[in-house]
Coordinates of N, CA and C in Angstrom, one line a residue:
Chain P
X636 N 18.3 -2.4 4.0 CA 16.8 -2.4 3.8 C 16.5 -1.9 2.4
X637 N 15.5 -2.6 1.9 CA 15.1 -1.9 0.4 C 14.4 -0.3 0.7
X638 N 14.9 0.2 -0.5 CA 14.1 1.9 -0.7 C 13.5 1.5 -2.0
X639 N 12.9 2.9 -2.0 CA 11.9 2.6 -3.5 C 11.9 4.3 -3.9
X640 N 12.4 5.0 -4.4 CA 12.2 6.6 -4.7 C 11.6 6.9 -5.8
X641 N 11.0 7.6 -5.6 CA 9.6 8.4 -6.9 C 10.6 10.1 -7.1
X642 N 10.7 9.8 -7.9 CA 11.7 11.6 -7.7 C 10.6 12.8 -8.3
X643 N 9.6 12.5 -8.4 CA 8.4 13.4 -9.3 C 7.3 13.4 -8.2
X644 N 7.3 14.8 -7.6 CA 6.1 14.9 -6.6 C 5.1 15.3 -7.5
X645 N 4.9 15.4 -8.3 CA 3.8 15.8 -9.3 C 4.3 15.9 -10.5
X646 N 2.8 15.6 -11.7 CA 3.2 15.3 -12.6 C 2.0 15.6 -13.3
X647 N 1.9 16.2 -14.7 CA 0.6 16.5 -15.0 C 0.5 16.2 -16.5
X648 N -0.8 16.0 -17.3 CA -0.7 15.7 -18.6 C -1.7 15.7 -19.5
X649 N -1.9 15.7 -20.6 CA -3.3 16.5 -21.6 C -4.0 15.3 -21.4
X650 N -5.4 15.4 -21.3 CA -6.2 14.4 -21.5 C -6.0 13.6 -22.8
X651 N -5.8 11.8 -23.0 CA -5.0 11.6 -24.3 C -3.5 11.8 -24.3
X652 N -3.2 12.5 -23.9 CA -1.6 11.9 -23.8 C -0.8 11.1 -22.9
X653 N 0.2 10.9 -23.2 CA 0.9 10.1 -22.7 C 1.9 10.3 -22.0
X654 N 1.9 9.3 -19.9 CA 2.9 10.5 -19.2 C 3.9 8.7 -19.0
X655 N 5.0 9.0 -18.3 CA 5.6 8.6 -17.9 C 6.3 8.5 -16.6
X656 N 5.8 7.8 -15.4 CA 5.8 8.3 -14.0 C 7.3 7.2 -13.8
X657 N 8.2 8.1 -13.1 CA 9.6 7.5 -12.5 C 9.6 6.5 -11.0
X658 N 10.3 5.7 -11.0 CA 10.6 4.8 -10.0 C 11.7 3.8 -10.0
X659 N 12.6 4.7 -9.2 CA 14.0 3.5 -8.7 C 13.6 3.2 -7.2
X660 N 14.5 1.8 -7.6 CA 14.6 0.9 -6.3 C 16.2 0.8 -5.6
X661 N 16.2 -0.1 -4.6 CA 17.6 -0.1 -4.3 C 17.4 -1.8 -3.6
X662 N 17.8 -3.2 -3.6 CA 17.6 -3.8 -3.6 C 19.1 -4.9 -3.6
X663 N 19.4 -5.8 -2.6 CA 20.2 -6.8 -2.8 C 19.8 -8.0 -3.2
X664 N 18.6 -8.3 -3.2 CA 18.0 -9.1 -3.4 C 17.6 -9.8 -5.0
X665 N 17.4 -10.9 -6.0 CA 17.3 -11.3 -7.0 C 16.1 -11.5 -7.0
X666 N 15.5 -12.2 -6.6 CA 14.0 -12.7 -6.2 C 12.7 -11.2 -5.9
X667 N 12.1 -10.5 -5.9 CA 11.2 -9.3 -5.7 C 10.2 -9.2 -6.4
X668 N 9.6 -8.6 -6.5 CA 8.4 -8.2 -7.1 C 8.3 -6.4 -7.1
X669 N 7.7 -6.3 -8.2 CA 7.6 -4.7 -8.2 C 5.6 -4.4 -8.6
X670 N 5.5 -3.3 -8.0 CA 4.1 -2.9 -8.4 C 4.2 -1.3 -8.7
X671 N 2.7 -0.9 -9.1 CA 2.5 0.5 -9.1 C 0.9 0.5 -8.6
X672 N 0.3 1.4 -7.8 CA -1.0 1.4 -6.9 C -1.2 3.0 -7.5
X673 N -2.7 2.8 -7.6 CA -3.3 4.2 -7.8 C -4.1 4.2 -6.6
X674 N -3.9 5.6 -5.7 CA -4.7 5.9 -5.0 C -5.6 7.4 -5.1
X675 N -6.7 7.1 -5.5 CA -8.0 8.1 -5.9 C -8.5 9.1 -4.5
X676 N -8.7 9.9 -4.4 CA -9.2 11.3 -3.7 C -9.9 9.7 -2.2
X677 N -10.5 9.1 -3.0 CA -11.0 8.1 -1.6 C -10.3 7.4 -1.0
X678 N -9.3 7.3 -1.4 CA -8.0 6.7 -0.4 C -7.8 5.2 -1.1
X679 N -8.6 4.7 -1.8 CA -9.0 3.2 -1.6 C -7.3 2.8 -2.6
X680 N -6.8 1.9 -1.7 CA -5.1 1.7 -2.9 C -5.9 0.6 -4.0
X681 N -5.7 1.2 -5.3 CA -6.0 0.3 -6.8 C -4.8 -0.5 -7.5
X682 N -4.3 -1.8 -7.4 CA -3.3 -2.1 -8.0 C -3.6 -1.8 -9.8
X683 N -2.7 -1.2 -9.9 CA -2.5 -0.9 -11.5 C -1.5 -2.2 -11.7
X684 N -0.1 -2.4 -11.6 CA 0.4 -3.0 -12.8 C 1.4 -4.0 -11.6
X685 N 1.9 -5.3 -11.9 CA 3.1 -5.8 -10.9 C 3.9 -6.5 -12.3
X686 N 4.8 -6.6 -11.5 CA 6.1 -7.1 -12.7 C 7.1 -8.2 -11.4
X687 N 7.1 -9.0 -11.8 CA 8.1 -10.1 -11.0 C 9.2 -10.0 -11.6
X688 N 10.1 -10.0 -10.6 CA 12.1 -9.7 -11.5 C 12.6 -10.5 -12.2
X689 N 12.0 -12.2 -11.6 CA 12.7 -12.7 -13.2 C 12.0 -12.4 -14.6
X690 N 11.1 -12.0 -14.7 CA 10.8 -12.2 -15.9 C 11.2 -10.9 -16.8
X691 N 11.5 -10.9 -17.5 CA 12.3 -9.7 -18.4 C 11.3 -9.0 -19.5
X692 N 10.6 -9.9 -19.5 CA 9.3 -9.3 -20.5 C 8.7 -8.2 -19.7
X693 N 7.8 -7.1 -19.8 CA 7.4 -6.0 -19.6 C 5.8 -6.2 -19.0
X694 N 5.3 -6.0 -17.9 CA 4.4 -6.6 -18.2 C 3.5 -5.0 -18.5
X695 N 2.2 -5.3 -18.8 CA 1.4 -4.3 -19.7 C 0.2 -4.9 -18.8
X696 N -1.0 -3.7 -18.9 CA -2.2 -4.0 -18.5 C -3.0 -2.9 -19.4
X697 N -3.9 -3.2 -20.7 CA -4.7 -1.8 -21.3 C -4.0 -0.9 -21.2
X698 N -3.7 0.5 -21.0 CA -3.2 1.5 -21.5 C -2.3 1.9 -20.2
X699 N -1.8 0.7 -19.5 CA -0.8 0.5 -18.4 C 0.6 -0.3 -18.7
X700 N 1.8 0.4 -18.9 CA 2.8 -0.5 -19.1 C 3.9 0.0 -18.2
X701 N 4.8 -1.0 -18.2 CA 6.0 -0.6 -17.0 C 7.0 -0.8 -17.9
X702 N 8.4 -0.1 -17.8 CA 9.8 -0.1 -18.3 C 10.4 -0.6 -17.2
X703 N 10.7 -2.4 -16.9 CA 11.6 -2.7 -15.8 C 12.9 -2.4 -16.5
X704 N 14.2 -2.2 -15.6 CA 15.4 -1.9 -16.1 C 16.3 -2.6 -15.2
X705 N 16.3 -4.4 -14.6 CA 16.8 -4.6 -13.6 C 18.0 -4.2 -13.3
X706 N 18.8 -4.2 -14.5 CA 20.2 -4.0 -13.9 C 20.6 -1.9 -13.1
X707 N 19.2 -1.2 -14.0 CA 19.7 0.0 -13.3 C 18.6 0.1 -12.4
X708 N 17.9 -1.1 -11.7 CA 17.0 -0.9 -10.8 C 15.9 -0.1 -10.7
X709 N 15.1 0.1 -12.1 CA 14.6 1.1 -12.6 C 12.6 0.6 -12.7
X710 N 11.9 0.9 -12.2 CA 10.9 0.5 -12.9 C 9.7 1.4 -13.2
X711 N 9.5 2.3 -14.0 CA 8.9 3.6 -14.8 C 7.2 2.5 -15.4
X712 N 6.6 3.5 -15.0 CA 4.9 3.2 -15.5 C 4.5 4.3 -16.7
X713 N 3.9 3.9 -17.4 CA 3.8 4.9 -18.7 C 2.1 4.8 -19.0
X714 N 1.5 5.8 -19.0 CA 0.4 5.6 -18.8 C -0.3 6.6 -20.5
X715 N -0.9 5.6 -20.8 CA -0.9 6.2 -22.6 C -2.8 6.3 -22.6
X716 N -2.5 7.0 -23.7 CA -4.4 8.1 -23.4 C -4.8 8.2 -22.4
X717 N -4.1 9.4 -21.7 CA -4.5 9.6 -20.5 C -5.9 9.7 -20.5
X718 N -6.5 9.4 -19.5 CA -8.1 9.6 -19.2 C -8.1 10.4 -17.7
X719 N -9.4 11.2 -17.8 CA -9.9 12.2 -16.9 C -9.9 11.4 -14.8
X720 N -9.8 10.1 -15.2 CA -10.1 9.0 -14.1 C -8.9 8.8 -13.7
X721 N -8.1 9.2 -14.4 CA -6.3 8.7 -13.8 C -5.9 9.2 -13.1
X722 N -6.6 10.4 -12.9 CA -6.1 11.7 -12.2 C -6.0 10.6 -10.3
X723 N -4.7 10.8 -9.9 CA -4.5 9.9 -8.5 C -3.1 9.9 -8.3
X724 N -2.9 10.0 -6.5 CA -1.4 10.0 -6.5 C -1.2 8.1 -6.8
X725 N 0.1 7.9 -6.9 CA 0.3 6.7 -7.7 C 1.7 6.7 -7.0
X726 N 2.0 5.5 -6.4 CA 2.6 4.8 -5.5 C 3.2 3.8 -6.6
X727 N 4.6 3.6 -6.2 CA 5.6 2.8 -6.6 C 5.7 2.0 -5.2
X728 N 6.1 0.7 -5.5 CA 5.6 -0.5 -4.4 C 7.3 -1.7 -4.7
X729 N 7.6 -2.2 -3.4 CA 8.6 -3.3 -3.9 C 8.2 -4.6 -2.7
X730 N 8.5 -5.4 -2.8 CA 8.6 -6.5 -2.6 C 9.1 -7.6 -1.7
X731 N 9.8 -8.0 -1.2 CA 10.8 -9.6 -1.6 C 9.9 -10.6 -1.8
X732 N 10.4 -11.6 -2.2 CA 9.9 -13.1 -1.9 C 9.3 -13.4 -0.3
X733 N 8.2 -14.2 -0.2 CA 8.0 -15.0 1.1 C 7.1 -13.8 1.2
X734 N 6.4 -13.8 2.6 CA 5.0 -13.2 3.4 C 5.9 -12.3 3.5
X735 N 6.4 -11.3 2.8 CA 6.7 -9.5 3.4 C 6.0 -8.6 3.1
X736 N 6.1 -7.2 3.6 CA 5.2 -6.4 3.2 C 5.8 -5.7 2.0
X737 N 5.0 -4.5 1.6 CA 5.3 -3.8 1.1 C 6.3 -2.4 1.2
X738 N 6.7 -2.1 0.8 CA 7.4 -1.0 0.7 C 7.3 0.1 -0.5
X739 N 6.8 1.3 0.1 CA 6.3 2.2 -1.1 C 7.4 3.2 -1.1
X740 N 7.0 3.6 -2.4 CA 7.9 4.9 -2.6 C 6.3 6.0 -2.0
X741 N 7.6 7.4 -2.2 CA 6.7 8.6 -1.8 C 5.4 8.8 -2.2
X742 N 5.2 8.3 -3.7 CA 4.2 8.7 -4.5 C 4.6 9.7 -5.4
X743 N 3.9 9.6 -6.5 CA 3.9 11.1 -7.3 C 2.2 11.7 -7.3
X744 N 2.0 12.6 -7.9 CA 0.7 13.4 -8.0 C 0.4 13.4 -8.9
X745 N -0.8 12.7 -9.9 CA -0.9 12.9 -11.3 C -2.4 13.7 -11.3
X746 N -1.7 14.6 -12.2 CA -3.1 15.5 -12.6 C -2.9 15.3 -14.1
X747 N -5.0 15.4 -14.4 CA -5.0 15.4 -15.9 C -5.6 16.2 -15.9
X748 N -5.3 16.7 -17.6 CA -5.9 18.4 -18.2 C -6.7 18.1 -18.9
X749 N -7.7 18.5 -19.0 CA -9.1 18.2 -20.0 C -8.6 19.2 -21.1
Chain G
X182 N -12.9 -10.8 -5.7 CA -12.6 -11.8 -4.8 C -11.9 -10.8 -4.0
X183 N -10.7 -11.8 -2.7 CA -10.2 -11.3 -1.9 C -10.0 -9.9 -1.9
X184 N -11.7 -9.5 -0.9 CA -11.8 -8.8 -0.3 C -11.0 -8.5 1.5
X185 N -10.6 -7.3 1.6 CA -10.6 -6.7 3.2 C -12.0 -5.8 3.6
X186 N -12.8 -6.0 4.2 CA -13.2 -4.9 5.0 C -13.1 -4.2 5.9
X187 N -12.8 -3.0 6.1 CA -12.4 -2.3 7.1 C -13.2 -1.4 8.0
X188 N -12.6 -1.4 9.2 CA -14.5 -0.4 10.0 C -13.8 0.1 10.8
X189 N -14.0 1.0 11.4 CA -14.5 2.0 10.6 C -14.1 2.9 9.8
X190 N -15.0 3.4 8.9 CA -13.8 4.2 7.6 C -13.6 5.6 8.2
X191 N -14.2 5.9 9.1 CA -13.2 6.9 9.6 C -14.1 7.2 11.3
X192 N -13.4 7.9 12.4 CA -13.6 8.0 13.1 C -12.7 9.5 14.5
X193 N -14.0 9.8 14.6 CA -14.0 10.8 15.7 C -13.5 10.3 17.3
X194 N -12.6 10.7 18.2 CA -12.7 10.4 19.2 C -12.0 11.2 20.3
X195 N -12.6 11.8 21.8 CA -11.5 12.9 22.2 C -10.4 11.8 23.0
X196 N -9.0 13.0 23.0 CA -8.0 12.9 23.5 C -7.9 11.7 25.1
X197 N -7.5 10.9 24.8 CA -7.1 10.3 25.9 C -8.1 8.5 25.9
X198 N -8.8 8.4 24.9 CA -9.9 7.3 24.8 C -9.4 6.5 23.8
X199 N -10.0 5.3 23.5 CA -9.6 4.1 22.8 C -9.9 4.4 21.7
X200 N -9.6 3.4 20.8 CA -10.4 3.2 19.6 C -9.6 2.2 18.9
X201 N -10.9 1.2 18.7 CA -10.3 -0.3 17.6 C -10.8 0.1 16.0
X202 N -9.9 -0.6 15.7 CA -10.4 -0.7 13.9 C -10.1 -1.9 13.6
X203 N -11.3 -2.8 12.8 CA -11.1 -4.2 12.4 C -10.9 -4.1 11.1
X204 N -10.4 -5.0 10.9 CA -10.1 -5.6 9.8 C -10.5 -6.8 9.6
X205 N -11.3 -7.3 8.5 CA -12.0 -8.8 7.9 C -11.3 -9.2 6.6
X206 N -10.8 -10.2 6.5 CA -10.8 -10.8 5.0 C -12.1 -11.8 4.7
X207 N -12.7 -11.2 3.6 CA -13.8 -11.8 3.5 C -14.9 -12.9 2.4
X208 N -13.5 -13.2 1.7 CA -13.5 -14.4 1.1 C -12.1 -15.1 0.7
X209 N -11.3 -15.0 1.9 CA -10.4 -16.0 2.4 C -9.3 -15.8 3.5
X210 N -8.5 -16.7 3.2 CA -7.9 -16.5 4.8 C -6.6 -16.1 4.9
X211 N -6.9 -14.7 5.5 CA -5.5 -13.6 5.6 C -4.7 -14.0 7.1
X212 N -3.4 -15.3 6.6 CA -2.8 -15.8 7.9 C -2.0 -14.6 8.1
X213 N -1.6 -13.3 7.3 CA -0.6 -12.3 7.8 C -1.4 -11.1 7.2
X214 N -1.9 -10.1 8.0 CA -2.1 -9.0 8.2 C -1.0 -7.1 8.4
X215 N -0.9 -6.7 7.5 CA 0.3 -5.7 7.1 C -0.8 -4.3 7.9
X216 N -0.4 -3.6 8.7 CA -1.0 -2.6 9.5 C 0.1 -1.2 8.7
X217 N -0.4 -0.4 8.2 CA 0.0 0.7 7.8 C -0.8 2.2 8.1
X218 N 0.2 3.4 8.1 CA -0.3 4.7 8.9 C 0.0 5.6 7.6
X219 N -0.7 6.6 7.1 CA -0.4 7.8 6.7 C -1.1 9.1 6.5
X220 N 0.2 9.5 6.4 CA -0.4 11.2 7.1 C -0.9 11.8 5.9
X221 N -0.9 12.7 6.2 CA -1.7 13.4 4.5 C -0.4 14.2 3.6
X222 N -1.1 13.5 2.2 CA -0.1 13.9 1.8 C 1.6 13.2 1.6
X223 N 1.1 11.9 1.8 CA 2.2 11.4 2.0 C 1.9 9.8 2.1
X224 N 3.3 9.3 2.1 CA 3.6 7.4 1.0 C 2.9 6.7 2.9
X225 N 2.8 5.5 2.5 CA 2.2 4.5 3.4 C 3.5 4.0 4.2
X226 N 3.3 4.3 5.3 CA 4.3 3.8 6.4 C 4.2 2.3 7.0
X227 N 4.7 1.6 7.1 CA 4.6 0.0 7.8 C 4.3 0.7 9.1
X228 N 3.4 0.0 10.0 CA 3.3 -0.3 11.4 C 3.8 -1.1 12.2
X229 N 3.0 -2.0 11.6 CA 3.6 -3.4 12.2 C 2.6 -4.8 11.2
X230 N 3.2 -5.6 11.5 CA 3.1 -6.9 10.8 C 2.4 -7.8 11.9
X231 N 1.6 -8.4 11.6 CA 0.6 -9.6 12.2 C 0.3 -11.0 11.8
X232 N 0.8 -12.2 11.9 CA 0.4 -13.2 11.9 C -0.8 -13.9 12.8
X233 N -1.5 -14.1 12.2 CA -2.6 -15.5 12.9 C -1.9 -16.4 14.1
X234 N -2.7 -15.5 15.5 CA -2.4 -16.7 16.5 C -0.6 -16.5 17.1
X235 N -0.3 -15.4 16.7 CA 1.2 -14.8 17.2 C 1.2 -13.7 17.4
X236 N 2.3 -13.2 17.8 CA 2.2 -11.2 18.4 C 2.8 -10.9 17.1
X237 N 2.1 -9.4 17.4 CA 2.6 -8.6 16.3 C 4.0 -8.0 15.6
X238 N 5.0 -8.1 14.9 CA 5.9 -7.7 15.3 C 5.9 -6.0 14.5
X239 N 6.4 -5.5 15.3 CA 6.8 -3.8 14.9 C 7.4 -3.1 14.6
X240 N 7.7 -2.0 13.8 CA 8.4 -1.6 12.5 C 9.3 -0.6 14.1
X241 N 10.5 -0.3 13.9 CA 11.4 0.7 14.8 C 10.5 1.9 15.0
X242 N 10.4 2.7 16.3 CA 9.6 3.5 16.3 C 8.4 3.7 16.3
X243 N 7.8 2.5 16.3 CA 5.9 2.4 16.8 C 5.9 1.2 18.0
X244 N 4.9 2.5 19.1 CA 5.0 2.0 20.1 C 3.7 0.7 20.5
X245 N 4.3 -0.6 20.7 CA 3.6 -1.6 20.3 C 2.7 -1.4 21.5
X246 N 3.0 -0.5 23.0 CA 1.4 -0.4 23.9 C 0.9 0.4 23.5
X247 N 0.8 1.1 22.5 CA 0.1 2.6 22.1 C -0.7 1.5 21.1
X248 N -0.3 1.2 19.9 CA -0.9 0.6 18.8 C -1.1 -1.1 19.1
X249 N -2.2 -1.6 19.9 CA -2.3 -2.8 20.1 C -2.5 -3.7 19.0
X250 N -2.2 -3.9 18.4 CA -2.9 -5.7 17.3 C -3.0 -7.2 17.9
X251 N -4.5 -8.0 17.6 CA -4.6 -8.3 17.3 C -5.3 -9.5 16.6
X252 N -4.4 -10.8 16.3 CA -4.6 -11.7 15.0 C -5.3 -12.9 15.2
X253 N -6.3 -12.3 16.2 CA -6.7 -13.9 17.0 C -7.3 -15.2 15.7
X254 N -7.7 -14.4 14.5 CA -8.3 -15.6 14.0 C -7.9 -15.2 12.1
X255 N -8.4 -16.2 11.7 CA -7.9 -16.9 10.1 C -8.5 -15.3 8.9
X256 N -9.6 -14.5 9.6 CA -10.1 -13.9 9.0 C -10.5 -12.3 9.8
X257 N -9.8 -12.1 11.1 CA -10.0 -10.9 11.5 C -8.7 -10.8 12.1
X258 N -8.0 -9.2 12.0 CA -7.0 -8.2 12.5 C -7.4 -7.4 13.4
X259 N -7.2 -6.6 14.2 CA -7.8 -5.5 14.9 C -6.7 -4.6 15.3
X260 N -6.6 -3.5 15.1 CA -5.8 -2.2 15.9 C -6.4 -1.6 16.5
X261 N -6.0 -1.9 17.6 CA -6.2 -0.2 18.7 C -5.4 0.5 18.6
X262 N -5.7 1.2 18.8 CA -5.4 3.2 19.2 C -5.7 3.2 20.9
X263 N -4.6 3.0 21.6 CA -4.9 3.3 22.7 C -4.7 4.5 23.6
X264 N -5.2 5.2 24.6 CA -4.6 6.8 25.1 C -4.8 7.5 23.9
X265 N -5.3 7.2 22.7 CA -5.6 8.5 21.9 C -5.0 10.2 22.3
X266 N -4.1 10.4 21.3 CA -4.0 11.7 21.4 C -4.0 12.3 20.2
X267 N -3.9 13.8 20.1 CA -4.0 14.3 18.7 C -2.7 13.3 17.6
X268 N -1.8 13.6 18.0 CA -0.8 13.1 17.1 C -0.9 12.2 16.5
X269 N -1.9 11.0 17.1 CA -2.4 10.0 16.5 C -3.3 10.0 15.2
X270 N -4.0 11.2 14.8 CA -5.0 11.3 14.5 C -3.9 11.2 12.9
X271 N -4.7 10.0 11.8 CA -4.0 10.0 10.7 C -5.1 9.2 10.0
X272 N -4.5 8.8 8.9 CA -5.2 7.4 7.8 C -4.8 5.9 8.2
X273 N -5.4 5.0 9.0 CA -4.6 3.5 8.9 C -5.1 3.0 7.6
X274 N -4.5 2.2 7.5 CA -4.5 1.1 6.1 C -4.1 -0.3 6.6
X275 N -5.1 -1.4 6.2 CA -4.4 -2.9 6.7 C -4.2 -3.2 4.7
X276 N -3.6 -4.1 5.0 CA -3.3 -5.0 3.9 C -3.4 -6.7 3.8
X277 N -3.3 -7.4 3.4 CA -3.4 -8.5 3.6 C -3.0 -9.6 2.1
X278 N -1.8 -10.2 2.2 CA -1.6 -10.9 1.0 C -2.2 -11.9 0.8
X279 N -2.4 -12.2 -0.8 CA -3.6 -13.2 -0.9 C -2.9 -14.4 -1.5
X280 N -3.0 -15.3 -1.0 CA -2.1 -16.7 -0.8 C -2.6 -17.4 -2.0
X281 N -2.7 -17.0 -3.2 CA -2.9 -17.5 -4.1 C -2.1 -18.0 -5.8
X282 N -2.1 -19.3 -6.1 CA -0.5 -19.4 -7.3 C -1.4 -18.6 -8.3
X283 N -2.5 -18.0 -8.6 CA -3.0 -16.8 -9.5 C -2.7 -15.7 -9.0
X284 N -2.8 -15.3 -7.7 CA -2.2 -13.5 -7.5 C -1.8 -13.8 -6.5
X285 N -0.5 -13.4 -6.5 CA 0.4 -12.8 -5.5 C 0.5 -11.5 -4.8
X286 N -0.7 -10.8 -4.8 CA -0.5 -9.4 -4.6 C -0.9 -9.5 -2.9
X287 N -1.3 -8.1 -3.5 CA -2.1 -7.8 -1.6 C -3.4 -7.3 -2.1
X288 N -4.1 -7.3 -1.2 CA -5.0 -6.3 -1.1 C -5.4 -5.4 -0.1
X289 N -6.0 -4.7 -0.3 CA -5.9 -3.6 1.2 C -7.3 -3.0 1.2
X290 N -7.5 -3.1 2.8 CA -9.1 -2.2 3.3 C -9.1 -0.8 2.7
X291 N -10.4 -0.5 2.8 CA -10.4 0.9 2.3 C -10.1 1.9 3.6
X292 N -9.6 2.2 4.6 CA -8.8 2.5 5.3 C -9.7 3.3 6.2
X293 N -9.2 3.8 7.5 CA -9.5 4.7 8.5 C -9.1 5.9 9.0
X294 N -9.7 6.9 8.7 CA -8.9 8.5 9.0 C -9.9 8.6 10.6
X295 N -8.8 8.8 11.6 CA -8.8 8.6 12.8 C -8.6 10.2 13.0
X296 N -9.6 10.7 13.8 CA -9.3 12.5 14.4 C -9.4 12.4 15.6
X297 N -8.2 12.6 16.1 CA -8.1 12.7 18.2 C -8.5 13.8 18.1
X298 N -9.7 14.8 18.9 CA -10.0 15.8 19.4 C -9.6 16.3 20.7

């Protein structure tokens, strides 16, 4: 069965700077998909970023980028000028191909510092 | 676009009584519905999985007469909570992937915090 581990229960960072939230996978599979989900004090899950495994390019959204690392199964979200709104635990998410669900990691806790 | 609505967003009910929670997709058609539980403080658990017009199938460990689903049609899901007891009392979350060659993602209701008294 796939795992997905967040090894950072919390994580915190200056308003404007720049954090880097961790996420390994464990996966036999070639075909997957990876995400990251922000979930706000309201519960409501926000997809922030998805990256599909063939493609080797990185994918980016505004001041949202991911470091895939397929071969060390690695997929890291880097979140640059932090803003006061990012503050949300944030879920690492995996995949396969075809109608399956999801599978999250633990989450980490992001706090931002004004 | 592909919206879920979810109802109720949270709910009260004492020990031993029912309680449904729907799920709508509401600008298109969610043939598989993802039922997820979480506690506080903590990652989203699978439930059980739902197809349109078939039984639910369920994740090891959830009891499929306690947690009924469901999928009778193209655009509603339902969970019960049946015998309600405290232990039940959590966050559900549905999901629903959006069958689309622009997004492959999911999208998910804004969920239900359920309190057995």
């Amino acid at each position: 069965a796939q795992t997905v581990t967040q090894s950072q229960p919390e994580m915190s960072v200056q308003e404007a700077e720049t954090v880097t939230l961790s996420c390994t996978y464990d996966t036999s599979e070639s075909d997957y998909y990876l995400f990251w989900y922000k979930q706000p004090p309201s519960r409501q899950m926000i997809l922030v970023i998805r990256q599909e495994a063939y493609k080797q390019q990185n994918a980016t959204e505004n001041r949202f980028s991911v470091n895939f690392q397929k071969a060390a199964k690695s997929f890291s979200l880097k979140i640059s000028d932090s803003q006061l709104g990012d503050a949300a635990m944030y879920f690492c998410a995996y995949r396969n191909s075809g109608n399956t669900p999801l599978v999250f990691g633990k989450g980490t806790r992001l706090s931002v510092i004004a | 676009g592909a919206v879920v609505s979810q109802h109720p967003s949270w709910v009260i009910c004492k020990s031993g009584t029912s309680v449904k929670i729907e799920c709508r997709s509401l600008d298109f058609q969610a043939t598989t519905m993802f039922w997820y539980r979480q506690f506080p403080k903590q990652s989203l658990m699978l439930m059980a999985t739902s197809n349109e017009g078939s039984k639910a199938t369920y994740e090891q460990g959830v009891e499929k007469d306690k947690f009924l689903i469901n999928h009778a049609s193209l655009t509603l899901s339902t969970l019960t909570v049946t015998s309600a007891h405290p232990e039940d009392s959590s966050f559900y979350i549905c999901s629903a992937r959006i069958n689309s060659k622009v997004n492959y993602g999911y999208t998910f209701g804004s969920g239900t915090r359920l309190t057995v008294v």
